[in-house]
Every structure is written in C-alpha cells, then in structure tokens.
Tab-separated table of C-alpha atoms and ligand atoms in Angstrom:
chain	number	residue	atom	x	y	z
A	242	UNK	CA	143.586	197.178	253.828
A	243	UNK	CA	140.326	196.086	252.545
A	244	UNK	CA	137.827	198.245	253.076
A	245	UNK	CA	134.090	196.608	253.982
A	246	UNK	CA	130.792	198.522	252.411
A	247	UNK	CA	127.720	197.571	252.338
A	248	UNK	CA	126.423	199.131	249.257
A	249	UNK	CA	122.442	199.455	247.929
A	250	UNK	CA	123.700	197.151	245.099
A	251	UNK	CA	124.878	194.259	248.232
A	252	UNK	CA	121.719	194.556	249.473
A	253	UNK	CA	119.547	194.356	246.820
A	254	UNK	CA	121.143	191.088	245.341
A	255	UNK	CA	120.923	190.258	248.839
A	256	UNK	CA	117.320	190.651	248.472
A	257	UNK	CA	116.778	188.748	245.443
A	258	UNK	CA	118.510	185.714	247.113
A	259	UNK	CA	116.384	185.372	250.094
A	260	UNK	CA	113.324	186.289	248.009
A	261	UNK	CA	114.471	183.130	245.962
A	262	UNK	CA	115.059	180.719	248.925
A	263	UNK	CA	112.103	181.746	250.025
A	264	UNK	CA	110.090	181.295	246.563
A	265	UNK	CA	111.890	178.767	244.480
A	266	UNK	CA	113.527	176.973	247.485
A	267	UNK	CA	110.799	176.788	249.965
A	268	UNK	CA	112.540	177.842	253.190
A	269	UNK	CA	109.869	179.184	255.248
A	270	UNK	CA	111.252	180.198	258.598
A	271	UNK	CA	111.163	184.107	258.427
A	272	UNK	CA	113.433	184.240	260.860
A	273	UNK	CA	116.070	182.181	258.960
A	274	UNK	CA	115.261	184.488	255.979
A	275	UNK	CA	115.015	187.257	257.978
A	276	UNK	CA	118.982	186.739	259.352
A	277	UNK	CA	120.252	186.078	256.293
A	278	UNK	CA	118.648	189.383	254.757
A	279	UNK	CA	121.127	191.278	257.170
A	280	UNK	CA	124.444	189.657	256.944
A	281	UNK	CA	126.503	190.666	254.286
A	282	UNK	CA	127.639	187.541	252.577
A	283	UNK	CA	130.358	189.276	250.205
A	284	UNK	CA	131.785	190.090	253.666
A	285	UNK	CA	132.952	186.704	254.065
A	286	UNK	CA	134.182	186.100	250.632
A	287	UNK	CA	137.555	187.062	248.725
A	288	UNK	CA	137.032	190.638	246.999
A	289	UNK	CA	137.249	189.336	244.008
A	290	UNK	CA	133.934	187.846	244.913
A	291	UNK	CA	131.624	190.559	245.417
A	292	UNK	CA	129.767	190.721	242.457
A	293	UNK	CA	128.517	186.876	242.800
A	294	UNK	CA	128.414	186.758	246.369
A	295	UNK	CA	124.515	186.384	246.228
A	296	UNK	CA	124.395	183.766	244.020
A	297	UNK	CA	123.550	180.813	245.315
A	298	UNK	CA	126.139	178.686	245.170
A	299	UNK	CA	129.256	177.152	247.154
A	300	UNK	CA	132.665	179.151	246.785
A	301	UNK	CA	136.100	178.300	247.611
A	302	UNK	CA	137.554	180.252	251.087
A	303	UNK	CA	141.027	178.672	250.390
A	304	UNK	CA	142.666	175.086	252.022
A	305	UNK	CA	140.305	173.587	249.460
A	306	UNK	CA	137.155	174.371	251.831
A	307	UNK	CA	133.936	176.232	250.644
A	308	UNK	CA	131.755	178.330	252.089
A	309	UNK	CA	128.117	176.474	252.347
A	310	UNK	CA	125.503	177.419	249.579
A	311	UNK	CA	123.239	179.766	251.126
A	312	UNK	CA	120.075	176.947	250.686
A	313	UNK	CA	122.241	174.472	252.359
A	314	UNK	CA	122.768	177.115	255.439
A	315	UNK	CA	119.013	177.861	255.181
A	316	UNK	CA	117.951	174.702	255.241
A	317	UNK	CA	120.345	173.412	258.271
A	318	UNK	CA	119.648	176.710	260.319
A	319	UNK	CA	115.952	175.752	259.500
A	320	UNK	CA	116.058	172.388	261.004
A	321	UNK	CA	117.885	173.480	263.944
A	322	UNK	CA	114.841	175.541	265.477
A	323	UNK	CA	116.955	178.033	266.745
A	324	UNK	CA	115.697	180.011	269.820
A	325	UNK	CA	117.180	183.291	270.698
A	326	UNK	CA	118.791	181.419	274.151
A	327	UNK	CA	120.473	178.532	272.671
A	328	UNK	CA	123.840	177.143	273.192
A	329	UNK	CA	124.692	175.972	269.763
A	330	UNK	CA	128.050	173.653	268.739
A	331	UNK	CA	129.167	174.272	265.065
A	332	UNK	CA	131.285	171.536	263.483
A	333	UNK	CA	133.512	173.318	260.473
A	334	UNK	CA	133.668	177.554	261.223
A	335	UNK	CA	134.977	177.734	257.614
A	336	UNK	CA	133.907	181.068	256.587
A	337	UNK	CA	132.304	181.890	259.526
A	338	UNK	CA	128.911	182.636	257.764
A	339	UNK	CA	127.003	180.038	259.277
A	340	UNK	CA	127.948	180.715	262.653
A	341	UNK	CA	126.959	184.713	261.846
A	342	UNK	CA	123.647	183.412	260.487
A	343	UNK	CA	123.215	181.876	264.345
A	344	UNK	CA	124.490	184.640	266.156
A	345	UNK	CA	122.472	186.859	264.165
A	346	UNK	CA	119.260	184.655	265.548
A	347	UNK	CA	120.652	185.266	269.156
A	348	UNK	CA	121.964	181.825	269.390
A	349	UNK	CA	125.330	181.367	271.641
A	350	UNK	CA	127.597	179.686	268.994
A	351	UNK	CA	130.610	177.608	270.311
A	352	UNK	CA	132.639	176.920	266.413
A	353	UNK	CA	135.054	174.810	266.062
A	354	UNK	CA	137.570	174.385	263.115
A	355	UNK	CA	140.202	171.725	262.622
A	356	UNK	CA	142.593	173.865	259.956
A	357	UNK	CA	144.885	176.611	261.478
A	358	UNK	CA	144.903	178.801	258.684
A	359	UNK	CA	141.193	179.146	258.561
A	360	UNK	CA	140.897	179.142	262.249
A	361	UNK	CA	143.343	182.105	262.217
A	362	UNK	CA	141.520	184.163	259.772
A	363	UNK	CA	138.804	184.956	262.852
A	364	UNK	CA	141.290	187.322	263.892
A	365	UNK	CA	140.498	189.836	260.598
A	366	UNK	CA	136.999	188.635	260.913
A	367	UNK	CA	135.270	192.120	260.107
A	368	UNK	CA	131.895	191.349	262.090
A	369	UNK	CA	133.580	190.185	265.069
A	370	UNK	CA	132.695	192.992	267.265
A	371	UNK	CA	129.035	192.747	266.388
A	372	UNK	CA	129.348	189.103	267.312
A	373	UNK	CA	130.570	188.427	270.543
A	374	UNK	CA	128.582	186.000	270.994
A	375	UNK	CA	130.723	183.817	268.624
A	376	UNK	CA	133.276	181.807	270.559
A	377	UNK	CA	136.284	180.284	268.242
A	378	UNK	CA	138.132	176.755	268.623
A	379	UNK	CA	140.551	175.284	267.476
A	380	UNK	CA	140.436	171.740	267.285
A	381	UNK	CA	138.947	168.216	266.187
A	382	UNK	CA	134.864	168.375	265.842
A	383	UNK	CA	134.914	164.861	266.677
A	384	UNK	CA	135.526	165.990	270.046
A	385	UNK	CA	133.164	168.172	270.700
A	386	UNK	CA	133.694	171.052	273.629
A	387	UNK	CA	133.187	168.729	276.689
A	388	UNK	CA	133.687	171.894	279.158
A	389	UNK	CA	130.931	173.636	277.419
A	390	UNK	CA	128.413	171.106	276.840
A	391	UNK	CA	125.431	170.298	277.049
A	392	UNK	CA	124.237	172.191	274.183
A	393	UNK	CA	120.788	172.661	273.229
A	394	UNK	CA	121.907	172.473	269.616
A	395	UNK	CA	124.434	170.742	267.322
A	396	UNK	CA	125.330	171.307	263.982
A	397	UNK	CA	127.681	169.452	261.673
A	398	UNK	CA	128.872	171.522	258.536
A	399	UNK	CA	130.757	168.909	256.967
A	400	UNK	CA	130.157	165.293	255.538
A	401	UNK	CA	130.067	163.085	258.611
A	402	UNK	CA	131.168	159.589	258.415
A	403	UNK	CA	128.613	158.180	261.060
A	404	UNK	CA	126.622	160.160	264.273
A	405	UNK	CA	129.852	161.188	266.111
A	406	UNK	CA	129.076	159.316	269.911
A	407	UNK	CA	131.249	162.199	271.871
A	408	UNK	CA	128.806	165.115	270.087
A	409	UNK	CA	125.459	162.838	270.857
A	410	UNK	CA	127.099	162.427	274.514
A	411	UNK	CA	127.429	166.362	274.893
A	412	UNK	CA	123.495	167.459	273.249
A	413	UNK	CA	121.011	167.783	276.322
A	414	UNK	CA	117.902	165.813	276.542
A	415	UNK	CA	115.519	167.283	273.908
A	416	UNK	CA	118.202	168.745	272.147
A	417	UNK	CA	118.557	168.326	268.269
A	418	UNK	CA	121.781	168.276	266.098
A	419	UNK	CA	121.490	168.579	262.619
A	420	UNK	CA	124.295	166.725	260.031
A	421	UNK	CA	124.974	165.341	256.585
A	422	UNK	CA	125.781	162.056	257.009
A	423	UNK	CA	127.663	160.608	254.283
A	424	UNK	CA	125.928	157.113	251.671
A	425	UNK	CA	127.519	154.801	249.619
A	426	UNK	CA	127.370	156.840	247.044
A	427	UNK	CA	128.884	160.538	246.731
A	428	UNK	CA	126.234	162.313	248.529
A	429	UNK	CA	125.166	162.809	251.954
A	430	UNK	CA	121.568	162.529	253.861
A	431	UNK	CA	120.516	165.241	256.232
A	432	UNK	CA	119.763	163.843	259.406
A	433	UNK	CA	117.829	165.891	262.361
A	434	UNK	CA	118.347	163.757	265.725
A	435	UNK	CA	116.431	164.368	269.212
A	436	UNK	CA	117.682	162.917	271.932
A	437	UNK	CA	115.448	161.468	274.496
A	438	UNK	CA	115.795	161.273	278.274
A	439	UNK	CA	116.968	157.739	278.519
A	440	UNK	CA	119.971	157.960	276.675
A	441	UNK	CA	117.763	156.846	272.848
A	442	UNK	CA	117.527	159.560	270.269
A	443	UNK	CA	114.655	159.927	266.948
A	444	UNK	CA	115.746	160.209	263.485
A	445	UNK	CA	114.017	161.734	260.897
A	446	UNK	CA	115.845	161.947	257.235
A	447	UNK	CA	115.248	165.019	255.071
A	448	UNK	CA	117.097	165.924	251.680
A	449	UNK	CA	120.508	164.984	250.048
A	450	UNK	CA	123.630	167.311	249.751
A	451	UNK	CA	127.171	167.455	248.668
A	452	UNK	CA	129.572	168.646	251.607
A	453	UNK	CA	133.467	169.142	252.240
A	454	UNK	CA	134.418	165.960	254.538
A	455	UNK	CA	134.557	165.905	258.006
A	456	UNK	CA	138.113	164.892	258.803
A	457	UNK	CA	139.845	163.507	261.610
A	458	UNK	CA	142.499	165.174	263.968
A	459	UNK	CA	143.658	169.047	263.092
A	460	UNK	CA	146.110	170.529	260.852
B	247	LIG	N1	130.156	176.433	258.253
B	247	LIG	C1	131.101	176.777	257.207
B	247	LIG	C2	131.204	175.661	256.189
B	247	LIG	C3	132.630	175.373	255.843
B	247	LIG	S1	132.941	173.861	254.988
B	247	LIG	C4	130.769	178.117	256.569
B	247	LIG	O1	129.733	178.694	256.896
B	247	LIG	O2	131.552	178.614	255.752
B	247	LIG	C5	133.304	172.747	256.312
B	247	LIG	C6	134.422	173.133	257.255
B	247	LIG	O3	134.559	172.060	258.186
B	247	LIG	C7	135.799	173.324	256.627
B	247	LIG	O4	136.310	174.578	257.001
B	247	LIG	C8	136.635	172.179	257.227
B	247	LIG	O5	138.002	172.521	257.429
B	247	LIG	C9	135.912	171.934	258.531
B	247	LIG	N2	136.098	170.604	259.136
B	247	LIG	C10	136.146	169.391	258.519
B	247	LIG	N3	136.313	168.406	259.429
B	247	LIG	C11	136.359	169.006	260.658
B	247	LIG	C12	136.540	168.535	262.002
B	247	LIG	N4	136.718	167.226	262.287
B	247	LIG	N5	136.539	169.439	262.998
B	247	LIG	C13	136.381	170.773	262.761
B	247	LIG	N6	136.227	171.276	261.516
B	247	LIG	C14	136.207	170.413	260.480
C-alpha cells in the first residue's frame, strides 16, 4: 500500500509554485494561493510523479484525462469568488484536486464525473476524511444535480461545447459559473456568467485554455 508523506521537500516545491502563480502568473486571491499552499498535489498524482508534482503543468490520471495545470485551477477557483458557505457544482472530479482546492476554501462541493473508473478511485481517495464536505457523482455533467440545486456556484472543468441550459437552469439568481467554452479553433474561452433575476445572465470573457472535452452520456 502506498504510503502518503508530506515531506519538507513537498512543501517547499509547493512553495515555489504558488510563489510563481502568484509572481509570474498574476493570481492574486490569497485565499486561492493560500489553499493551494496546503494541499498536497503529489497526493493526487501516480507515485511515480512526486518529484514533478509542483510543476506547473497538466499530467495524465489515466482514461486519457489530466489533472488541470495548477494556473488553470487558480485561475477558475479565482473567478469563482468562492465564499466559505457556498454550494458549488463541479463538472469533471478527475483527480479530485480541484474539488480539494474548494473544499479547502470551505466551499460545499457537489462533483460529478462521467467515467467509472475515475469515479471509483474516490474510494482510495487519501484526503477523504479531511473532506467531507466533498460529495461524489456519478453521472453526465450535462445534467447537472437537479435535487441539489440551486447552487451558488458552477464550475465546468472540461471543454464545453456551448453554456449547458440544464446547469444555467440549476445556478441561483446572482450566482456565477465559470467554463471553457470551446472556438473554432483548438482552444477554448473562459467564460464567467451571472445570472440575473429575470431569467438573463452577463458574460464577461477572460483568457484562452486547452481542456479535456466535455463529453456526453457516462462510461
Ligand atoms: N477537475 C479535474 C479536471 C479533470 S479533466 C481535476 O482537478 O483533476 C476533466 C474531467 O471531466 C475528466 O475526468 C473527464 O472524464 C470529465 N468529464 C468530461 N465530460 C464530462 C461530463 N459530461 N460529465 C462529467 N464529467 C465529465
């Protein structure tokens, strides 16, 4: 069985990542930063790893997903405002890093993952205990939690198509969700919506990424 440290070494790359989001990257909510500094990223990774877990970069997590580059969960988590009572939908649990990253902020995170095998893995999840407020489902994003909504918060981890209607229909009034939405090209636009009161939402466009796609049904 694997066995989970977190060494001096861990946290000292640690340190030198969030010291370079914060410097070189220009995130500037300490509180993102501040989350980030205690979650163990290498936790989340295969052993193999551990050395280069605080680089910042993408890395497989197997069924040909990644886990998001630490700027890209920065800069989402950023967007997202996060308050330490929000009820906060996560499109794509993947790794489960993002979803610590909002528990961590005291966010009540509602993830939902469309492959089995990575939905499964929550089971060995080695922070669960320190996370219950994490809740795990199995399922199509697409479709959002209907008998948990309205959430103050939505977040899309994966390449969306268009703004998904059923996720718009379950964010409350003056509630933001945050997504890459995919261009004609091979890149996607990072949207933050607000919806208003009578059923309209704002836009506002921010910076281009590269995500996994977000893909209909489960498997
Ligand atoms: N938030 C993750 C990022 C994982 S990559 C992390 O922190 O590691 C995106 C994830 O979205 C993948 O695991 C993929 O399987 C999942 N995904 C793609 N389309 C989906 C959908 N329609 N519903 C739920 N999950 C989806």
């Amino acid at each position: 069985m694997r066995i989970f440290e977190d060494t001096y070494l861990h946290k000292g790359l640690r340190k030198q990542l969030i010291d370079f989001l914060r410097d070189e990257r220009k995130i500037t909510d300490e509180d993102v930063l501040a989350a980030m500094n205690r979650i163990p990223r290498h936790f989340f990774l295969d052993s193999a790893f551990d050395r280069i877990a605080y680089e910042d970069r993408a890395f497989p997590i197997g069924e040909g997903q990644t886990i998001s580059q630490p700027y890209t969960v920065a800069y989402q988590t950023q967007l997202l405002q996060i308050k330490k009572t929000d009820s906060v939908l996560e499109i794509g649990t993947g790794s489960i890093y993002q979803a610590s990253v909002l528990a961590e902020m005291g966010a009540d995170v509602f993830t939902i993952e469309r492959q089995k095998k990575l939905f499964d893995a929550q089971e060995k999840f080695p922070l669960k205990d320190k996370y219950p407020n994490i809740h795990f489902f199995y399922g199509d994003g697409y479709q959002g939690l209907p008998d948990y909504a309205p959430f103050d918060k939505i977040l899309i981890t994966a390449a969306a198509p268009y703004i998904p209607e059923k996720l718009m229909a379950q964010l409350k009034v003056g509630g933001k969700m945050v997504l890459p939405v995919q261009d004609i090209d091979d890149a996607q636009t990072m949207l933050r919506i607000t919806k208003n009161d009578d059923g309209t939402w704002e836009e506002e466009t921010f910076d281009r990424f590269s995500f996994v796609p977000m893909l209909k049904g489960n498997v």
